[in-house]
Short mmCIF file of C-alpha atoms and ligand atoms in Angstrom, two decimals:
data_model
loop_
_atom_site.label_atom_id
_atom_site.label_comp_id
_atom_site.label_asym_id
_atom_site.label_seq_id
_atom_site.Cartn_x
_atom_site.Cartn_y
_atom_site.Cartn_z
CA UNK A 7 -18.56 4.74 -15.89
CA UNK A 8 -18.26 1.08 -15.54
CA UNK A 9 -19.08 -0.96 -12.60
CA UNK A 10 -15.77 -1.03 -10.82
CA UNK A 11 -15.23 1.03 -7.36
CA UNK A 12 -12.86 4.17 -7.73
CA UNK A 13 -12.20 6.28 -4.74
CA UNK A 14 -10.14 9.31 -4.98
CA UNK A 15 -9.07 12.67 -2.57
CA UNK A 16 -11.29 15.45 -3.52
CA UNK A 17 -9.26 17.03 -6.45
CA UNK A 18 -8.44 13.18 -7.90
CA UNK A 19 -4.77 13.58 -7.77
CA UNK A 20 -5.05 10.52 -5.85
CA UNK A 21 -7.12 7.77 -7.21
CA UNK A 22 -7.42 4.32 -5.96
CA UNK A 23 -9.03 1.97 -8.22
CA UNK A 24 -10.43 -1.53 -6.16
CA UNK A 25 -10.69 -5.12 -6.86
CA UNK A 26 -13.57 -6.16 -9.13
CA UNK A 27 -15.32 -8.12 -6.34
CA UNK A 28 -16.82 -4.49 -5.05
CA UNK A 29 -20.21 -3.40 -7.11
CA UNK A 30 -20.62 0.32 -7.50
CA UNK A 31 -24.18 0.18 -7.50
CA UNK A 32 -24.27 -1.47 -3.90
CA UNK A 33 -20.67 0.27 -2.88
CA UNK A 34 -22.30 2.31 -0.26
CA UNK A 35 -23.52 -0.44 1.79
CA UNK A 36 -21.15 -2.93 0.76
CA UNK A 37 -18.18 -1.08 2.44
CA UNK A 38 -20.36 -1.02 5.90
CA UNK A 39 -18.61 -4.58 6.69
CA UNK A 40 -15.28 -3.46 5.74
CA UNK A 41 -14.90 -0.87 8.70
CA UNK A 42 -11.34 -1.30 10.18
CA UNK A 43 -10.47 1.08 13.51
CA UNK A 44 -7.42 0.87 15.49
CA UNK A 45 -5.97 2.61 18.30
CA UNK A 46 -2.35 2.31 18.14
CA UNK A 47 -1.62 4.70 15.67
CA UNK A 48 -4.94 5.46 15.37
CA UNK A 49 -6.43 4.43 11.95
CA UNK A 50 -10.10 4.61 10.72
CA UNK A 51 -11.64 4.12 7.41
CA UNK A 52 -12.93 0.90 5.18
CA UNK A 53 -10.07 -1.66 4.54
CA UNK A 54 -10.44 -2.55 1.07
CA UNK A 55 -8.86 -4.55 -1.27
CA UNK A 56 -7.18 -3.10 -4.79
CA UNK A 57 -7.06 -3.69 -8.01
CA UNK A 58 -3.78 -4.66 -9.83
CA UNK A 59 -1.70 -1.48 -9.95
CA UNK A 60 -4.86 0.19 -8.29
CA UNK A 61 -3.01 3.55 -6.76
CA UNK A 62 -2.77 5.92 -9.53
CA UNK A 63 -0.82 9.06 -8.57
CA UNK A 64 -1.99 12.20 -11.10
CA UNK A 65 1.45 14.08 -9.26
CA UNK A 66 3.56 12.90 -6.73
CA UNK A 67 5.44 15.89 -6.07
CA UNK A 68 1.78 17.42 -4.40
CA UNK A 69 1.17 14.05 -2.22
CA UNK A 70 2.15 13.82 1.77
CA UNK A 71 3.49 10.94 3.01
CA UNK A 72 3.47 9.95 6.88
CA UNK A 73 4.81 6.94 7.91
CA UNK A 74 6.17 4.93 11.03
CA UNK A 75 7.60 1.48 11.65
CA UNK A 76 3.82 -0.48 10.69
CA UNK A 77 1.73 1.99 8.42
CA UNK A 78 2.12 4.93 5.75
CA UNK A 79 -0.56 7.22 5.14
CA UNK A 80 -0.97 9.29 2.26
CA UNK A 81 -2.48 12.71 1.63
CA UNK A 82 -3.08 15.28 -0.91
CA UNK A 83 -1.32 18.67 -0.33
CA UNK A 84 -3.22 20.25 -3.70
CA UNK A 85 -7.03 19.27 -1.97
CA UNK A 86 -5.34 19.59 1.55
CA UNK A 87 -6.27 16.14 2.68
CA UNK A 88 -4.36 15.33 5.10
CA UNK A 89 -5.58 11.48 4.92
CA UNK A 90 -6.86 9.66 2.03
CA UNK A 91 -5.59 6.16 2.56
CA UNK A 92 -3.41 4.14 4.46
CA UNK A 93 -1.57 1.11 3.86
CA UNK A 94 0.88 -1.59 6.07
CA UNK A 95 4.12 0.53 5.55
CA UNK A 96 6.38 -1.01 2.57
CA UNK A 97 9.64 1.01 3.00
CA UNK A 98 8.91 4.14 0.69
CA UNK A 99 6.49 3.09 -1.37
CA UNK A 100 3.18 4.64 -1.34
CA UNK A 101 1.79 1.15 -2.85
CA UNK A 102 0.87 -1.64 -0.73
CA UNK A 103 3.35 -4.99 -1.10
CA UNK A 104 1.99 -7.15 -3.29
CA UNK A 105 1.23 -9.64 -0.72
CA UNK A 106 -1.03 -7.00 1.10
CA UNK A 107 -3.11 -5.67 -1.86
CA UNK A 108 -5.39 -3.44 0.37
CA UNK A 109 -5.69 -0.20 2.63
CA UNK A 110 -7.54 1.57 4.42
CA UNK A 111 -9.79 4.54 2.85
CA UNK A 112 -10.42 7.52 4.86
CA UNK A 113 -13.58 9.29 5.62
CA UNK A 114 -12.44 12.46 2.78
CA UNK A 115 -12.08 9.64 -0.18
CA UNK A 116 -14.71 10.08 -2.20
CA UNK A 117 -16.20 7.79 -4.64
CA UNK A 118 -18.67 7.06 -7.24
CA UNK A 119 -21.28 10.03 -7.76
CA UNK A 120 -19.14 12.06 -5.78
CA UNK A 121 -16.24 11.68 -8.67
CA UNK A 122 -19.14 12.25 -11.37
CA UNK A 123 -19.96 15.72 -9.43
CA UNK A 124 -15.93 16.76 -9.56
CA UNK A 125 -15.64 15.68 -13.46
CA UNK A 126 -18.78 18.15 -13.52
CA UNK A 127 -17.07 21.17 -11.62
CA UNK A 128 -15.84 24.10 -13.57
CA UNK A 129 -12.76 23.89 -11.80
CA UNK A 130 -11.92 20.12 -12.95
CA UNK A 131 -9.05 20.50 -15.81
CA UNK A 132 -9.39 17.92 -18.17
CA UNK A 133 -5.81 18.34 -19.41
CA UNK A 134 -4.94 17.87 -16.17
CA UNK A 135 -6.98 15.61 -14.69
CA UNK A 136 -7.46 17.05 -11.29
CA UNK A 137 -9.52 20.23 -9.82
CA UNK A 138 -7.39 22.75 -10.01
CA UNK A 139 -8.62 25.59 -7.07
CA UNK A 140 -8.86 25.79 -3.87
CA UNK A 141 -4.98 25.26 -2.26
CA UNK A 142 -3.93 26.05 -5.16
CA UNK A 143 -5.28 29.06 -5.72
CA UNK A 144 -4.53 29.69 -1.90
CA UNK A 145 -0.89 29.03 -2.00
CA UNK A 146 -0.01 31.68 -5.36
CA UNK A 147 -2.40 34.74 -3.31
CA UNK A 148 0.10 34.09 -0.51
CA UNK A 149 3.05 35.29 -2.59
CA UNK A 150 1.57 38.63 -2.05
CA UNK A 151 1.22 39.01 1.48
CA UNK A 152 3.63 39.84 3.79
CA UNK A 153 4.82 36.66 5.41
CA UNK A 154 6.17 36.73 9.15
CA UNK A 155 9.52 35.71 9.89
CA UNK A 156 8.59 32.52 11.68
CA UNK A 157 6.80 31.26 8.94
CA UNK A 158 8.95 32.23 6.14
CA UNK A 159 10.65 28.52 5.97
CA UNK A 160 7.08 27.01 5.93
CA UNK A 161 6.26 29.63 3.09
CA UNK A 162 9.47 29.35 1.29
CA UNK A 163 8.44 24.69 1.51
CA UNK A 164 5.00 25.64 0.24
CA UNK A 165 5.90 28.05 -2.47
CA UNK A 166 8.73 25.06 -3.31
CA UNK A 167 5.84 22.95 -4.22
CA UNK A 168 3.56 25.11 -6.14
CA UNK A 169 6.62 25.91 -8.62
CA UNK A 170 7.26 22.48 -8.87
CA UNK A 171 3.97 21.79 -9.61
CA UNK A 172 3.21 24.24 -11.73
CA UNK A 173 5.98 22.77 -13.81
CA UNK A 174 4.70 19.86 -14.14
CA UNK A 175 1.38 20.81 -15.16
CA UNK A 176 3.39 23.17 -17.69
CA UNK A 177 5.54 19.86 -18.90
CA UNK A 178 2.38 17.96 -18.76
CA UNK A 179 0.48 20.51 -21.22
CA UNK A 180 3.65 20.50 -23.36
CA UNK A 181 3.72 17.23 -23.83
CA UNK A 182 0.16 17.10 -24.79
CA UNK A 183 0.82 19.51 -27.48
CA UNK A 184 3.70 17.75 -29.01
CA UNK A 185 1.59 14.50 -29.54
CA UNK A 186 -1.02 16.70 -30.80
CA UNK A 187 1.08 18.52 -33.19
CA UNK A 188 2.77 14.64 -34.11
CA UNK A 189 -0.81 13.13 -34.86
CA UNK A 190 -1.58 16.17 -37.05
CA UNK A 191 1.31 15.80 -39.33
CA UNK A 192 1.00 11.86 -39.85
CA UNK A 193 -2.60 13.39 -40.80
CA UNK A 194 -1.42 15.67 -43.23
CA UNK A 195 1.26 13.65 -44.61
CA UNK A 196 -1.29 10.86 -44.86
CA UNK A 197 -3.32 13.01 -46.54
CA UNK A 198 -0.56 14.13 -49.32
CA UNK A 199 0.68 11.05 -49.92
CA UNK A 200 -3.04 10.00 -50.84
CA UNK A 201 -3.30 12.66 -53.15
CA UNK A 202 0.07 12.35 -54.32
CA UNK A 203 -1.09 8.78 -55.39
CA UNK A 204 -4.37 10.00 -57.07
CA UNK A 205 -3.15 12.34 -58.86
CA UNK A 206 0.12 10.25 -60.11
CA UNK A 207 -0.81 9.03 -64.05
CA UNK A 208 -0.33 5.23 -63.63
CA UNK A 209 1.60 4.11 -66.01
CA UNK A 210 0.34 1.53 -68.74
CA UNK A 211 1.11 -2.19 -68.45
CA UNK A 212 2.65 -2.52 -71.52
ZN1 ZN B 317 -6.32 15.91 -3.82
#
C-alpha cells in the first residue's frame, strides 16, 4: 500500500481517498489536530481534506444520504453505518464542491491497517470489492420470517435494495466475465495468427 491516507466504512463500499499532504505512517496522530465538533446539527469526526476525485462509491444504490440546508452525510446501508462522512451540502451530490475539497470523517471510518485486516477477511469479495456479510446476509434471512404488518413497507424498502443490489453485483460479475472472455480470444487469435505466420512457406525473393 502506498503512503497515501484511505479511509473507508467497514465493508469499503465507501472509500475516501485524502490529499497527499497526510502520511499514513503518522495518520493516527496526525488527524488529532484535525478534530472538528459542532452542535448545530451536531457533527463530530476529523475534517480532512481530499484528494482529487477522492470519494469513490463501490455502489450507490446501498449508500444513505441525509441532508439539510448546510451539510449531507453519507452512510453505508450494506455495513449499516449510519455515518461515515460528512460534507458542506452541494445540492445532491455526495461529493464536496470543488471549492470545499474536505469533510468530515466519522468515528466508524476506518483506515490504514484496519483496511489491510478487511482485504484479509474471508468475507471480503475481491470481484466485488467490498465485504460481503453481515446486512447482507441479514436482510435475504429476513425473507423468511414472517414480517408484521407495520413493518411490511420498511421490509418491502429493504428487500427493494438487496434485489437491486444483488443485480448489480450480478451485472458487475458479468461484466467481468465478458472482458475476461474478450482478453482470451485476442490471446488465442494472437496466438493463431503467430502460428499461422510460422508455419506459412515464405515465398522466395526472386
Ligand atoms: Zn459499508
Amino acid at each position: 500500500m502506498s503512503g497515501h491516507v484511505i479511509y473507508a466504512c467497514p465493508c469499503l463500499n465507501i472509500k475516501i481517498h485524502l490529499s497527499t499532504k497526510y502520511s499514513l505512517s503518522k495518520h493516527a496522530t496526525e488527524r488529532q489536530r484535525f478534530w472538528f465538533q459542532q452542535d448545530n446539527p451536531p457533527i463530530q469526526g476529523h475534517r480532512l481534506e481530499l484528494a482529487m476525485g477522492g470519494i469513490i462509491i463501490a455502489y450507490n444504490s446501498l449508500i444513505q444520504v441525509k441532508t439539510n440546508d448546510t451539510w449531507t452525510t453519507v452512510g453505508c446501508l450494506h455495513c449499516d453505518t449510519k455515518e461515515v462522512y460528512s460534507m458542506l451540502q452541494a445540492g445532491h451530490s455526495v461529493t464536496p464542491r470543488q471549492s470545499e475539497q474536505w469533510v468530515v470523517l466519522h468515528d466508524r471510518a476506518v483506515f490504514g491497517h484496519d483496511i489491510e485486516e478487511i482485504h484479509k477477511d474471508d468475507a471480503y469479495s475481491e470481484i466485488f470489492d467490498v465485504k460481503l456479510d453481515g446486512h447482507l446476509k441479514a436482510l435475504v434471512s429476513l425473507s423468511d420470517t414472517k414480517i408484521p404488518k407495520e413493518l411490511e413497507a420498511q421490509h418491502k424498502q429493504l428487500q427493494h435494495v438487496l434485489d437491486s443490489a444483488l443485480d448489480k453485483m450480478h451485472l458487475a460479475s458479468q461484466v467481468r466475465i465478458e472482458q475476461w472472455r474478450r482478453v482470451e480470444l485476442e490471446r488465442l487469435e494472437e496466438q493463431s495468427q503467430r502460428a499461422r505466420e510460422e508455419t506459412t512457406p515464405r515465398r522466395p525473393l526472386h
